[in-house]
Coordinates of C-alpha atoms and ligand atoms in Angstrom, one line a residue:
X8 CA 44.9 -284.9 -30.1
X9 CA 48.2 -282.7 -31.0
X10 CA 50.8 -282.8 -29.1
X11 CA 52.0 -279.9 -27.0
X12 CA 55.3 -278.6 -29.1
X13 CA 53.2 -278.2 -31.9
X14 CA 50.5 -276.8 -30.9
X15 CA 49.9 -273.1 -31.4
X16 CA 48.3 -272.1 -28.0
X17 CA 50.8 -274.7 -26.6
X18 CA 48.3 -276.5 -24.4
X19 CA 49.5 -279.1 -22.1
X20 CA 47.6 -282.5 -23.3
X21 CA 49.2 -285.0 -21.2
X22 CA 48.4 -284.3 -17.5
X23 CA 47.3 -286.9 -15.4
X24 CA 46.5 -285.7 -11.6
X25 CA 48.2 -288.4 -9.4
X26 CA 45.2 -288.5 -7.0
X27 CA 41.5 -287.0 -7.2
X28 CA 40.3 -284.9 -10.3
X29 CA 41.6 -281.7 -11.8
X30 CA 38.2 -280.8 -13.0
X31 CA 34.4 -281.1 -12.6
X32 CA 31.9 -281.6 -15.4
X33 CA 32.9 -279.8 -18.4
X34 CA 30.9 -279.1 -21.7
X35 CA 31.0 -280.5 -24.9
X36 CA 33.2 -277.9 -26.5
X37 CA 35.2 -276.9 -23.2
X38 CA 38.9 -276.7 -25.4
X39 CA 37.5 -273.8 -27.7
X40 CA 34.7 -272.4 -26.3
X41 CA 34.4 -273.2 -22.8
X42 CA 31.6 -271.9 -20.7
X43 CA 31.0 -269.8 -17.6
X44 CA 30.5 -272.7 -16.0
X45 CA 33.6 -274.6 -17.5
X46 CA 35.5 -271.6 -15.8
X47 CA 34.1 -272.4 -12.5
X48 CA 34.8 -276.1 -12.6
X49 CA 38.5 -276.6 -13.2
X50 CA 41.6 -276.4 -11.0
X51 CA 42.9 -272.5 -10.9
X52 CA 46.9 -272.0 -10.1
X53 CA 48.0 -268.7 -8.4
X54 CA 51.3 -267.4 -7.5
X55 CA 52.9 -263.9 -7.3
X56 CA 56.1 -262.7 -9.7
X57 CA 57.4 -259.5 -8.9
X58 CA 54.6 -258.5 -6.6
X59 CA 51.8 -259.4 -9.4
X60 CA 49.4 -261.8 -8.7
X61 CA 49.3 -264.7 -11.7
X62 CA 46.2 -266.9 -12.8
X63 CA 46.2 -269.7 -14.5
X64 CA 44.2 -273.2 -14.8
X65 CA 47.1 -275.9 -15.6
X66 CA 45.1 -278.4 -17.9
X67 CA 44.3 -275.9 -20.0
X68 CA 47.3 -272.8 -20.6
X69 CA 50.8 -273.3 -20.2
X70 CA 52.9 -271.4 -17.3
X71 CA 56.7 -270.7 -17.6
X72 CA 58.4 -269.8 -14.2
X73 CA 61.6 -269.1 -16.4
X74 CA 60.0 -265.9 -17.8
X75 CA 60.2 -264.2 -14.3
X76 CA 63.9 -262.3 -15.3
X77 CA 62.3 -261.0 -18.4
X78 CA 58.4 -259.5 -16.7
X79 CA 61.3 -257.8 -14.2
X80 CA 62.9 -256.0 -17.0
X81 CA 59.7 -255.0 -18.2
X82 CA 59.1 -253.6 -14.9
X83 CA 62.7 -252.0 -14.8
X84 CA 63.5 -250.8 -18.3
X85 CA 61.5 -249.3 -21.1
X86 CA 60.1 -246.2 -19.9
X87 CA 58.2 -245.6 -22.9
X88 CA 55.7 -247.6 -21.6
X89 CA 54.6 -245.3 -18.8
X90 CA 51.7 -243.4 -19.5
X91 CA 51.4 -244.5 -23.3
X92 CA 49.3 -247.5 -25.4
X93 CA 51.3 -251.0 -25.5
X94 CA 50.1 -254.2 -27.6
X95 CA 50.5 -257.7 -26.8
X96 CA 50.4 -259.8 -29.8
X97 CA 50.7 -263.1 -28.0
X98 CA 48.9 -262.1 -24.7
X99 CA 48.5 -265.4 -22.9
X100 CA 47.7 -265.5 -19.4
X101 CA 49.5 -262.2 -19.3
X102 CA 52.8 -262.2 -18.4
X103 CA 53.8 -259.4 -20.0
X104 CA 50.8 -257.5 -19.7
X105 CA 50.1 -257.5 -16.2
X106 CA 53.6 -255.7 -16.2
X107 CA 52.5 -253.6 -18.5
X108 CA 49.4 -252.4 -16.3
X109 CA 52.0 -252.0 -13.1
X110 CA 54.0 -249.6 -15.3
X111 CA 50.9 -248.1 -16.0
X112 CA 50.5 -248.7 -19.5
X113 CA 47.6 -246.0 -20.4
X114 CA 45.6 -248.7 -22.6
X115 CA 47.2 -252.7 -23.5
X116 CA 45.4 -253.9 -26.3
X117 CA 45.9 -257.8 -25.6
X118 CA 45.3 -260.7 -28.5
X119 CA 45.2 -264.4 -27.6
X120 CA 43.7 -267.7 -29.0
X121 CA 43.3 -269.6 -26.6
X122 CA 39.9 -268.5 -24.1
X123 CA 41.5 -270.0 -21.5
X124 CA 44.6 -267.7 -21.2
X125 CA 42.0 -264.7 -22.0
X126 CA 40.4 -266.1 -18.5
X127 CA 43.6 -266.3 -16.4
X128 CA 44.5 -263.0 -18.3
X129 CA 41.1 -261.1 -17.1
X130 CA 41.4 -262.4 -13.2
X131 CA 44.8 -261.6 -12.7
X132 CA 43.9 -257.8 -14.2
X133 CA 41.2 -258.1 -11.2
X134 CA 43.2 -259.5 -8.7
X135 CA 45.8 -257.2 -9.0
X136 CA 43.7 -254.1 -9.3
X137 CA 44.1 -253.0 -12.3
X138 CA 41.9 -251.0 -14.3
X139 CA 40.1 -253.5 -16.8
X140 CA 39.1 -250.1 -18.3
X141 CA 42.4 -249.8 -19.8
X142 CA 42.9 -253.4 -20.7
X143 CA 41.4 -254.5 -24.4
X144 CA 41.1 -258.3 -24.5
X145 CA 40.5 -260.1 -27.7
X146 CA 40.5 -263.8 -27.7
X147 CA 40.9 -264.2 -31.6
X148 CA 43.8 -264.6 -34.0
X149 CA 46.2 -261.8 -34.3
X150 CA 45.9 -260.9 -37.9
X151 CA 42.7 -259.2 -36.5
X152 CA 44.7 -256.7 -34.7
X153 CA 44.7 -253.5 -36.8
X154 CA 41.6 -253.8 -37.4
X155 CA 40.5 -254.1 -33.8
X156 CA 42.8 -250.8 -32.8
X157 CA 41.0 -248.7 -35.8
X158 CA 37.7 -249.7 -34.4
X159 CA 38.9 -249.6 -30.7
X160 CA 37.4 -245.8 -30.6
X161 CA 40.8 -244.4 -29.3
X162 CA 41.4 -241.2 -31.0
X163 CA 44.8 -240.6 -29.8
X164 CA 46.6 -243.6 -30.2
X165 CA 49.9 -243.6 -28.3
X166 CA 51.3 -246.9 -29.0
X167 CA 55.1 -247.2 -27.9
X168 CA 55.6 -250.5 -27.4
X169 CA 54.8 -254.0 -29.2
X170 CA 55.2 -257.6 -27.3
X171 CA 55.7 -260.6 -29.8
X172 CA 56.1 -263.3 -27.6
X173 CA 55.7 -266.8 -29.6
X174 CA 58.2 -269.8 -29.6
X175 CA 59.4 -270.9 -31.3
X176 CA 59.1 -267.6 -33.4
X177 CA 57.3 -264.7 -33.6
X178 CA 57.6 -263.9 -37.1
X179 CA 54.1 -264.2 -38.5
X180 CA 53.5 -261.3 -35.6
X181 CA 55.9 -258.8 -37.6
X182 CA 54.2 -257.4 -40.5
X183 CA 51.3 -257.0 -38.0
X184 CA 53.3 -254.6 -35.5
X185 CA 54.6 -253.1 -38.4
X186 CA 51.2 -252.4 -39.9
X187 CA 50.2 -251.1 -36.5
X188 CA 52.9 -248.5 -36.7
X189 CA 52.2 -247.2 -40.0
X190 CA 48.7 -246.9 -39.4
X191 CA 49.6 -244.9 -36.5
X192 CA 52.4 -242.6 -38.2
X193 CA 49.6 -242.0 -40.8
X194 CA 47.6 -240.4 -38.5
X195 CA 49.8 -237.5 -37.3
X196 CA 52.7 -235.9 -38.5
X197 CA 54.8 -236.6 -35.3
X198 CA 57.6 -238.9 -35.8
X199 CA 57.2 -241.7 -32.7
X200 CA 59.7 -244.2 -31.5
X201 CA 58.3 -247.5 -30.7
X202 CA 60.0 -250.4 -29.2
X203 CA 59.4 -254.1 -30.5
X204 CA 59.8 -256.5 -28.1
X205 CA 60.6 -259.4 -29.9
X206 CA 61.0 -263.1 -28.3
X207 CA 62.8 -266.1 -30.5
X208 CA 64.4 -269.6 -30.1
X209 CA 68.0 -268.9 -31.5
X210 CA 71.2 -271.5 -31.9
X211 CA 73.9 -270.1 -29.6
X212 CA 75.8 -270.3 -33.3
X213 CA 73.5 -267.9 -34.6
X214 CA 74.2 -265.3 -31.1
X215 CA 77.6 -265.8 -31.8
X216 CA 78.3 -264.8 -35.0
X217 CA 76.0 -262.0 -34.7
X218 CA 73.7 -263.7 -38.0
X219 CA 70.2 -263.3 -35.4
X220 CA 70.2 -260.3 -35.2
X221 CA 71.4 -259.0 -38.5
X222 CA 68.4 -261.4 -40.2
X223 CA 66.2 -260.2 -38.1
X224 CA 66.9 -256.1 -38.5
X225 CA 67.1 -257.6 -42.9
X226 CA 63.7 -259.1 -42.7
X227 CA 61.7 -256.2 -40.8
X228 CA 64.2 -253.7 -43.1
X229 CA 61.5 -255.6 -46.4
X230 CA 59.4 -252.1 -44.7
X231 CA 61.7 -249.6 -46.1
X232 CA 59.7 -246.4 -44.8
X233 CA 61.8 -247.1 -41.2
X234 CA 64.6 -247.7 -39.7
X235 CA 65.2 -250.5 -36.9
X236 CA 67.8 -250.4 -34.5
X237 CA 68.8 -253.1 -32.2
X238 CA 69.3 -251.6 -28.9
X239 CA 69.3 -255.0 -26.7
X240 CA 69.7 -258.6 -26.3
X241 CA 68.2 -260.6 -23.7
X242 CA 69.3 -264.3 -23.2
X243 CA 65.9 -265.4 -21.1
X244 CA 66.3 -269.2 -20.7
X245 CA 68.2 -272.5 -22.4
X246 CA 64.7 -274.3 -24.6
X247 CA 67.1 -277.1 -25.5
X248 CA 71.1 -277.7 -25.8
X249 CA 72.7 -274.9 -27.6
X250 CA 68.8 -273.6 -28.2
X251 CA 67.8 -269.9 -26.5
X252 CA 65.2 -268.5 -25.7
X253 CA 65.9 -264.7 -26.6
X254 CA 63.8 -261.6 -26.6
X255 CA 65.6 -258.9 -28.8
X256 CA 64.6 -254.9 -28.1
X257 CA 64.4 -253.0 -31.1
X258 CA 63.6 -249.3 -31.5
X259 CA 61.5 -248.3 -35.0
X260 CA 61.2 -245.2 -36.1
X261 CA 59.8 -243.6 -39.6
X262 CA 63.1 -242.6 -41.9
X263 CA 62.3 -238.5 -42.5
X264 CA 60.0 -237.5 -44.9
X265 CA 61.1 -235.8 -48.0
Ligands
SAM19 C1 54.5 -268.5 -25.5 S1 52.7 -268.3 -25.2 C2 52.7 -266.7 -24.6 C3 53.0 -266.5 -23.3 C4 52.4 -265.3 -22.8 N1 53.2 -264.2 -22.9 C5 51.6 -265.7 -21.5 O1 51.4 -264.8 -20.7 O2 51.1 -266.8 -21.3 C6 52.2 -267.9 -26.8 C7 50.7 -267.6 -26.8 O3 50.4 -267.1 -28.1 C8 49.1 -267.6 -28.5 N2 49.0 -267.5 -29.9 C9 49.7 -268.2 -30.9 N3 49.4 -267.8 -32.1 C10 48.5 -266.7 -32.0 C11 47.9 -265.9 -32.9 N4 48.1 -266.0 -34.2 N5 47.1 -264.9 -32.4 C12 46.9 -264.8 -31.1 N6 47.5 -265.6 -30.2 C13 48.3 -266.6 -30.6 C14 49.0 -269.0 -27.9 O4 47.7 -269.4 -27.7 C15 49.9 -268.8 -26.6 O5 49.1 -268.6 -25.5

C-alpha cells in the first residue's frame, strides 16, 4: 500500500475508526473502480464553505479545511469567470469548482483520477443546485484534456480561466493549459486573456527573493507565442516549516501577430 504523501490522488491509507465501521461490504476493486453500490456503502462527510455545500467520503479522498481563504477569493475576484468556460485540471472533490458554478461559470470542464473525488464532486454539483448540464466530469488522467475539450461539441469555446491545483506541484499540468489555450486562439482571430490559477509548495526563501515567481513566468515563457504576467500572489497555508502552500494568478495572452 503507498503511503499518503506520495501518492498522486493523495488518499488517506491509514484511518482506523475508533468505534464501529466506516464502511459496509465493498467490492473487489473498490480503490479504482468502485461500484454503485460501493458509493452507497461508505461513510459520506458534508459541510458548508462559503454557503456551498461539500461532499466527501473520508476513507477514500482527502479534504483540506485550510483551502477555505482561497474558494473565497474565487468567489470574490476573477471576474472573468462569470459567464465564460473554466477548466479544472486537478478537480477533486471540487473545491474550486463548485465556486466556479456559484460564479456561474457557463461550462467547467473538470478532470480527476481518483472516482471517488469524481463522486463527492457530482453530489455536491446536486446538492447545491447546480446545473450538471454545464459541468463536464472526466475521471481520467489529465493529459486527456485537449482532447476531451475538442471532442466536448462546444463550438464556442470561451475558456478564461485554468485551475492547477496539485502539491506538491502542478507543473506536469502546464503544457496542458497551455495547449488548451493555443488550441483555442487557433480557432478565432480574437486575442483572449486567460488566467492560470496556479497552486505550488514554495520555500519562504524562494517568496523572498522573488526566484518563484521569476522560474515559474521562465518555464511557461519555453511557449514563446505568449506573454505571462504575474498579477498575484496568494500565501494559502504553512505545508511544513518555512514550506507554503501558494497559488500564483497569472494572466496569458497571445503576443500580436505579425
Ligand atoms: C490537491 S488534490 C486537489 C484538491 C481539489 N482541488 C479538491 O477539490 O479536492 C489533487 C487532486 O489531483 C488529482 N490528480 C493528480 N494527478 C492527476 C492527473 N494527472 N490527472 C487528473 N487528476 C490528477 C488527485 O487525485 C487529487 O484528487
Amino acid at each position: 500500500m503507498p503511503i499518503t504523501e506520495s501518492d498522486t490522488m493523495r488518499r488517506p491509507f491509514h484511518l482506523y475508526p475508533l468505534y464501529g465501521k466506516f464502511n459496509g461490504e465493498l467490492s473487489k476493486n473498490y480503490w479504482l473502480q468502485p461500484t454503485h453500490e460501493d458509493f452507497e456503502n461508505v461513510l459520506w462527510c458534508h459541510t458548508v464553505q462559503n454557503g456551498i455545500h461539500q461532499y466527501w467520503a473520508p476513507m477514500f479522498t482527502m479534504f483540506s479545511r485550510g483551502n477555505i481563504k482561497e474558494k473565497k477569493r474565487i468567489l470574490d475576484t476573477f471576474e472573468e469567470i462569470e459567464g465564460n468556460d473554466v477548466v479544472d485540471l486537478y478537480a477533486g472533490i471540487g473545491y474550486f469548482t463548485l465556486s466556479y458554478l456559484k460564479r456561474n461559470a457557463r461550462n467547467c470542464f473538470c478532470f480527476e483520477l481518483n472516482p471517488w473525488s469524481t463522486q463527492a464532486l457530482k453530489r455536491g454539483v446536486t446538492s447545491n443546485g447546480f446545473n450538471s448540464q454545464s459541468v463536464h466530469v472526466y475521471t481520467e488522467n489529465n493529459i486527456n484534456a485537449l482532447e476531451r475539450i475538442k471532442n466536448s461539441g462546444i463550438k464556442d469555446l470561451r475558456i478564461r480561466h485554468i485551475n492547477l491545483g496539485l502539491l506538491p506541484s502542478s507543473k506536469d499540468g502546464w503544457p496542458i493549459a497551455q495547449s488548451i489555450i493555443h488550441y483555442q486562439d487557433s480557432l478565432s482571430d480574437e486575442n483572449h486573456k486567460v488566467t492560470l490559477h496556479i497552486h505550488e509548495n514554495v520555500h519562504t526563501n524562494q517568496l523572498h527573493d522573488g526566484t518563484f515567481i521569476e522560474n515559474t513566468i521562465g518555464r511557461l515563457s519555453v511557449d514563446n507565442r505568449y506573454n505571462y504576467d504575474a498579477i498575484h500572489l496568494e500565501r494559502i497555508k504553512t505545508f511544513a516549516p518555512d514550506v507554503w502552500h501558494v497559488c500564483l494568478d497569472i494572466y496569458v495572452h497571445q503576443k500580436l501577430k505579425n
